[in-house]
Amino acid sequence: MDRRTLRAEVKELLVSGLRLTVGPAEIVDEAPIFGTTAEGAGLGLDSIDALELVVLIEERFNVTIPDEEVGKRAFASVAALADFIVEGSA
Amino acid sequence: MTLAGRRVVVTGGSRGIGRAIVLACAREGAAVAFNYVANQEAADETLAAARATGATVVATQADVGDAEAVQRLFRWVREELGGPADVLVNNAAVTHDALLMMTGDAAWSRVLTTNLTGAFLCCKAVLRGMIAGRFGRIVNVVSPAAFLGKEGAGAYAASKGGLVALTKTLAREVARYGITVNAVSPGLVDTELIAGMAPEQRAALEGRIPLARLATPEEIAATVVHLVSPAAAYVTGTTVHVDGGLTML
């Protein structure tokens, strides 16, 4: 799967799995998934939402996010998450 | 049958309070898996008694203080019970009789590893499945020692105090996923440990309890069953003291 398709799939999963009110197309590749940037950009998700995302990502993409260190790296942005999935399932 | 369709794991389920919890959950229609560390004879006896209720009950040897063993334990549970656990009772515990100044480092570690790290590892092993299912019940068996301290059992008291704090923290962290986390604090319970005690010693113990008698393991199990049943869906992050009035918090 190419990165663009994977990023789109990750966004779909974010919206459906975490029941977001924004559309997949509105999610920026490089914006943080959790928390907000200095400019106030972000999805309004907190660290406890991340627990559900861990479960969703692990189940869908057959990768493991064992602890918060890996989680921080994986959830830095949609782009980072897509990269993590590619590396993790390789 | 308040637990029909539930998959329950009880750690340290072969004897005493753990055994009573296994039996009570089986009677309420749950499929139950439990582990034991060393006493296979007791485990076999508990297994037979629990299966006599007609429930699916399985047992295996595993040390909850060993991270790899815990991973294997919960993989086995998933296979044997046909799905991930939706109820976890962290009951496995050891103690070490020594004043804190004289408690060896190895003994301290052993008690903390089984009682506190073991519960932590088992919680981690079930949480992904519970979050995915948006339902879970975790009960940690603690002790009045967590609230009152206990001379000569400092490592035990510290491990149980830690478990109370873990209970409250985890309850906050996973509440939104339909998972409740509570503790049960049994007072003095009539188990093998007490059975070996001299009558005067036993009478002295009973004298400290407002209800003036020891608890039966079944009385502790009944509260655990209540906490994991639908009737307690709105109870989380708390400790239920089943101790005859010993602690009164």
XYZ file of C-alpha atoms in Angstrom:
339
model
C 0.000 0.000 0.000
C 1.422 3.430 -0.851
C 1.784 6.096 1.827
C -1.012 8.274 0.496
C -3.547 5.459 0.567
C -2.354 4.424 4.021
C -2.655 7.959 5.362
C -6.194 8.148 3.984
C -7.039 4.837 5.627
C -5.625 6.044 8.953
C -7.770 9.182 8.723
C -10.882 7.109 7.981
C -10.099 4.977 11.032
C -9.594 8.058 13.221
C -12.927 9.519 12.189
C -14.992 6.327 12.384
C -13.173 4.670 15.310
C -12.986 7.745 17.529
C -16.322 9.157 16.284
C -14.826 12.516 15.268
C -17.039 15.305 14.036
C -14.552 16.383 11.342
C -14.244 14.646 7.983
C -11.135 12.627 6.989
C -10.223 15.249 4.376
C -10.016 17.935 7.057
C -7.272 16.108 8.975
C -3.824 17.462 8.148
C -1.071 14.870 7.532
C 1.509 16.637 9.694
C -0.744 17.918 12.526
C -0.509 16.196 15.926
C -3.197 13.561 16.505
C -3.400 14.289 20.232
C -3.243 17.703 21.819
C -3.064 20.917 19.813
C -0.358 22.979 18.154
C 0.544 26.516 19.258
C -1.856 27.733 16.569
C -4.677 25.710 18.107
C -4.797 23.083 15.351
C -5.728 19.557 16.420
C -8.539 17.057 16.690
C -9.503 17.760 20.291
C -8.441 14.299 21.425
C -6.911 13.610 24.826
C -4.428 11.005 26.011
C -7.194 8.659 27.153
C -8.625 8.624 23.612
C -5.192 7.326 22.618
C -5.923 4.051 24.439
C -8.738 3.311 22.024
C -6.620 4.337 19.056
C -3.894 1.912 20.195
C -6.460 -0.899 20.172
C -7.879 0.138 16.778
C -4.475 0.504 15.095
C -3.122 -2.746 16.543
C -6.176 -4.695 15.401
C -6.404 -3.181 11.932
C -2.745 -3.097 10.961
C -1.260 -5.963 12.985
C 1.351 -3.805 14.725
C 2.145 -3.448 18.430
C 2.239 -0.208 20.394
C 3.489 -1.612 23.691
C 4.163 1.537 25.685
C 3.927 5.319 25.734
C 7.405 5.788 24.262
C 6.395 4.008 21.056
C 2.954 5.613 21.248
C 4.393 9.123 21.297
C 6.382 8.418 18.160
C 3.517 6.626 16.384
C 0.894 9.253 17.212
C 3.005 12.334 16.434
C 0.900 12.874 13.303
C -1.057 10.980 10.666
C 2.094 10.934 8.524
C 4.152 9.529 11.418
C 1.491 6.923 12.150
C 1.445 5.765 8.534
C 5.254 5.491 8.621
C 5.086 3.548 11.886
C 2.582 1.093 10.401
C 4.776 0.533 7.345
C 7.853 -0.084 9.517
C 6.008 -2.132 12.120
C 4.318 -4.525 9.741
C 7.336 -4.885 7.444
C -27.227 -16.208 36.872
C -25.892 -12.649 36.943
C -22.629 -13.524 35.157
C -23.934 -15.646 32.268
C -21.782 -15.120 29.173
C -18.933 -13.509 31.127
C -15.313 -14.667 30.856
C -13.725 -14.335 34.274
C -10.062 -14.661 35.273
C -9.199 -15.107 38.951
C -5.518 -15.044 39.865
C -4.484 -17.267 42.744
C -7.733 -19.194 42.469
C -6.911 -22.567 43.965
C -7.281 -21.838 47.673
C -8.895 -19.594 50.261
C -10.584 -16.428 49.041
C -9.576 -17.052 45.408
C -11.186 -20.491 45.477
C -14.429 -19.023 46.850
C -14.412 -16.365 44.095
C -13.916 -19.031 41.406
C -16.830 -21.064 42.796
C -19.129 -18.049 43.207
C -18.497 -16.833 39.638
C -19.064 -20.336 38.261
C -22.335 -20.568 40.190
C -23.426 -17.295 38.586
C -22.927 -18.793 35.147
C -19.551 -17.309 34.144
C -16.824 -19.195 32.319
C -13.880 -19.024 34.709
C -10.130 -19.407 34.303
C -7.762 -19.329 37.245
C -4.070 -19.772 37.851
C -2.132 -21.184 40.764
C 1.573 -21.104 41.530
C 2.466 -24.402 43.151
C -0.365 -26.335 44.771
C -1.742 -28.459 41.960
C -3.680 -30.706 44.302
C -5.674 -27.742 45.623
C -6.153 -26.437 42.086
C -7.529 -29.798 40.933
C -9.938 -29.903 43.863
C -11.174 -26.357 43.166
C -11.469 -27.156 39.474
C -13.630 -30.218 40.170
C -15.846 -28.327 42.634
C -16.301 -25.404 40.226
C -17.044 -27.658 37.255
C -19.735 -29.391 39.328
C -21.790 -26.196 38.943
C -21.986 -26.940 35.226
C -19.843 -23.938 34.286
C -16.783 -23.973 32.038
C -13.803 -23.728 34.388
C -10.117 -24.106 33.518
C -6.903 -23.823 35.517
C -3.217 -23.508 34.776
C 0.070 -22.978 36.570
C 1.413 -19.433 36.186
C 3.309 -16.881 38.269
C 1.666 -13.459 37.877
C 4.914 -11.725 38.812
C 6.556 -12.985 35.607
C 5.681 -10.749 32.631
C 6.143 -13.468 30.018
C 4.126 -15.959 32.043
C 1.295 -13.414 32.268
C 1.309 -12.982 28.478
C 1.113 -16.755 28.056
C -1.618 -16.973 30.706
C -3.917 -14.553 28.912
C -3.277 -16.107 25.480
C -4.305 -19.402 27.058
C -7.407 -17.778 28.582
C -8.442 -16.434 25.191
C -8.151 -19.912 23.653
C -9.759 -21.823 26.509
C -12.670 -19.454 27.111
C -13.216 -18.593 23.455
C -12.446 -14.876 23.782
C -10.702 -12.256 25.873
C -11.437 -11.906 29.579
C -14.070 -9.314 30.417
C -13.724 -9.761 34.168
C -10.404 -9.851 36.043
C -10.016 -10.507 39.759
C -6.484 -9.824 40.978
C -6.392 -12.024 44.045
C -2.933 -13.634 43.922
C -0.814 -12.468 46.821
C 2.061 -13.494 49.021
C 3.273 -12.081 52.313
C 6.481 -11.983 54.289
C 6.532 -11.757 58.057
C 9.210 -9.318 59.144
C 9.489 -5.861 60.615
C 10.447 -3.362 57.916
C 13.932 -2.754 59.316
C 14.582 -6.483 59.092
C 12.864 -7.133 55.766
C 15.373 -8.436 53.238
C 15.551 -6.701 49.883
C 14.746 -9.937 48.072
C 11.686 -10.588 50.251
C 10.484 -6.998 49.706
C 10.852 -7.419 45.945
C 9.126 -10.781 45.929
C 6.051 -9.411 47.742
C 5.842 -6.244 45.631
C 6.381 -8.215 42.420
C 3.583 -10.695 43.035
C 1.045 -8.445 44.753
C 1.466 -5.169 42.888
C 3.432 -5.757 39.671
C 1.442 -8.953 39.101
C -1.839 -7.047 39.259
C -0.419 -4.356 36.961
C 0.685 -6.948 34.399
C -2.683 -8.729 34.487
C -4.559 -5.429 34.065
C -2.420 -4.571 31.040
C -3.106 -8.001 29.579
C -6.895 -7.548 29.699
C -7.343 -3.839 28.952
C -7.016 -3.946 25.164
C -9.773 -6.556 24.924
C -11.960 -4.648 27.380
C -11.513 -1.355 25.504
C -12.318 -3.063 22.200
C -15.447 -4.578 23.790
C -16.306 -1.375 25.654
C -16.948 -3.394 28.770
C -14.823 -4.636 31.640
C -14.815 -5.346 35.347
C -11.621 -5.422 37.387
C -11.563 -6.188 41.097
C -8.365 -6.022 43.130
C -8.253 -7.851 46.423
C -6.538 -5.596 48.962
C -6.363 -5.605 52.754
C -7.034 -3.507 55.857
C -3.218 -3.360 56.017
C -3.366 -0.913 53.084
C -5.339 1.545 55.231
C -4.167 0.822 58.766
C -0.630 -0.464 58.244
C 0.373 -3.779 59.737
C 3.300 -4.363 62.048
C 5.440 -7.220 60.817
C 4.030 -7.160 57.287
C 5.325 -3.907 55.836
C 5.995 -5.198 52.342
C 2.510 -6.704 52.213
C 0.897 -3.508 53.512
C 2.850 -1.375 51.029
C 1.918 -3.646 48.117
C -1.770 -3.467 49.028
C -1.629 0.298 49.514
C -0.089 0.506 46.062
C -2.865 -1.650 44.701
C -5.492 0.722 46.119
C -3.785 3.633 44.313
C -3.583 1.575 41.111
C -7.310 0.814 41.453
C -8.256 4.491 41.690
C -5.942 5.580 38.871
C -7.013 2.875 36.462
C -10.675 3.510 37.302
C -10.226 7.117 36.175
C -8.292 6.167 33.044
C -10.701 3.606 31.613
C -14.113 4.711 32.900
C -15.115 6.130 29.521
C -14.712 2.676 27.978
C -17.310 1.079 30.247
C -14.681 -0.508 32.457
C -15.018 -0.357 36.240
C -12.100 -0.955 38.605
C -12.685 -1.525 42.295
C -11.027 -3.076 45.312
C -12.341 -5.425 47.953
C -10.663 -5.350 51.338
C -11.277 -8.581 53.224
C -10.682 -8.414 56.952
C -9.716 -11.529 58.822
C -10.941 -14.504 56.884
C -11.291 -18.073 58.075
C -8.813 -19.749 55.714
C -6.062 -22.339 56.149
C -3.781 -19.623 57.470
C -6.047 -18.932 60.438
C -6.967 -22.601 60.904
C -3.468 -23.330 62.146
C -3.737 -20.693 64.864
C -4.018 -21.368 68.619
C -7.567 -20.821 70.034
C -6.402 -17.954 72.309
C -4.749 -16.232 69.361
C -7.928 -16.625 67.330
C -10.057 -15.237 70.156
C -7.727 -12.236 70.424
C -8.166 -11.579 66.707
C -11.938 -11.825 66.941
C -11.913 -9.408 69.870
C -10.658 -6.647 67.565
C -13.557 -7.045 65.144
C -16.846 -5.209 65.887
C -18.818 -8.128 64.414
C -16.723 -10.380 66.703
C -16.048 -13.165 64.238
C -13.924 -13.971 61.216
C -15.343 -13.758 57.691
C -15.983 -16.793 55.555
C -14.298 -16.818 52.126
C -17.819 -16.957 50.662
C -18.665 -13.599 52.234
C -15.716 -12.013 50.431
C -16.616 -13.741 47.157
C -20.198 -12.447 47.368
C -18.950 -8.849 47.309
C -16.627 -9.572 44.385
C -19.538 -11.094 42.452
C -21.653 -8.040 43.240
C -18.949 -5.667 41.954
C -18.621 -7.507 38.636
C -22.386 -7.952 38.186
C -24.688 -5.532 36.311
C -26.044 -4.307 39.682
C -22.723 -2.526 40.382
C -22.333 -0.860 36.976
C -22.159 2.596 38.616
C -19.494 1.686 41.190
C -15.884 2.440 40.287
C -12.624 3.478 41.911
C -13.703 2.501 45.378
C -12.824 -0.059 48.022
C -15.514 -2.178 49.608
C -14.420 -3.181 53.101
C -15.728 -6.640 53.928
C -14.126 -6.773 57.337
C -16.769 -6.930 60.039
C -16.162 -3.282 60.903
C -12.416 -3.638 61.481
C -11.410 -0.626 59.383
C -14.527 1.585 59.161
C -13.349 3.982 56.469
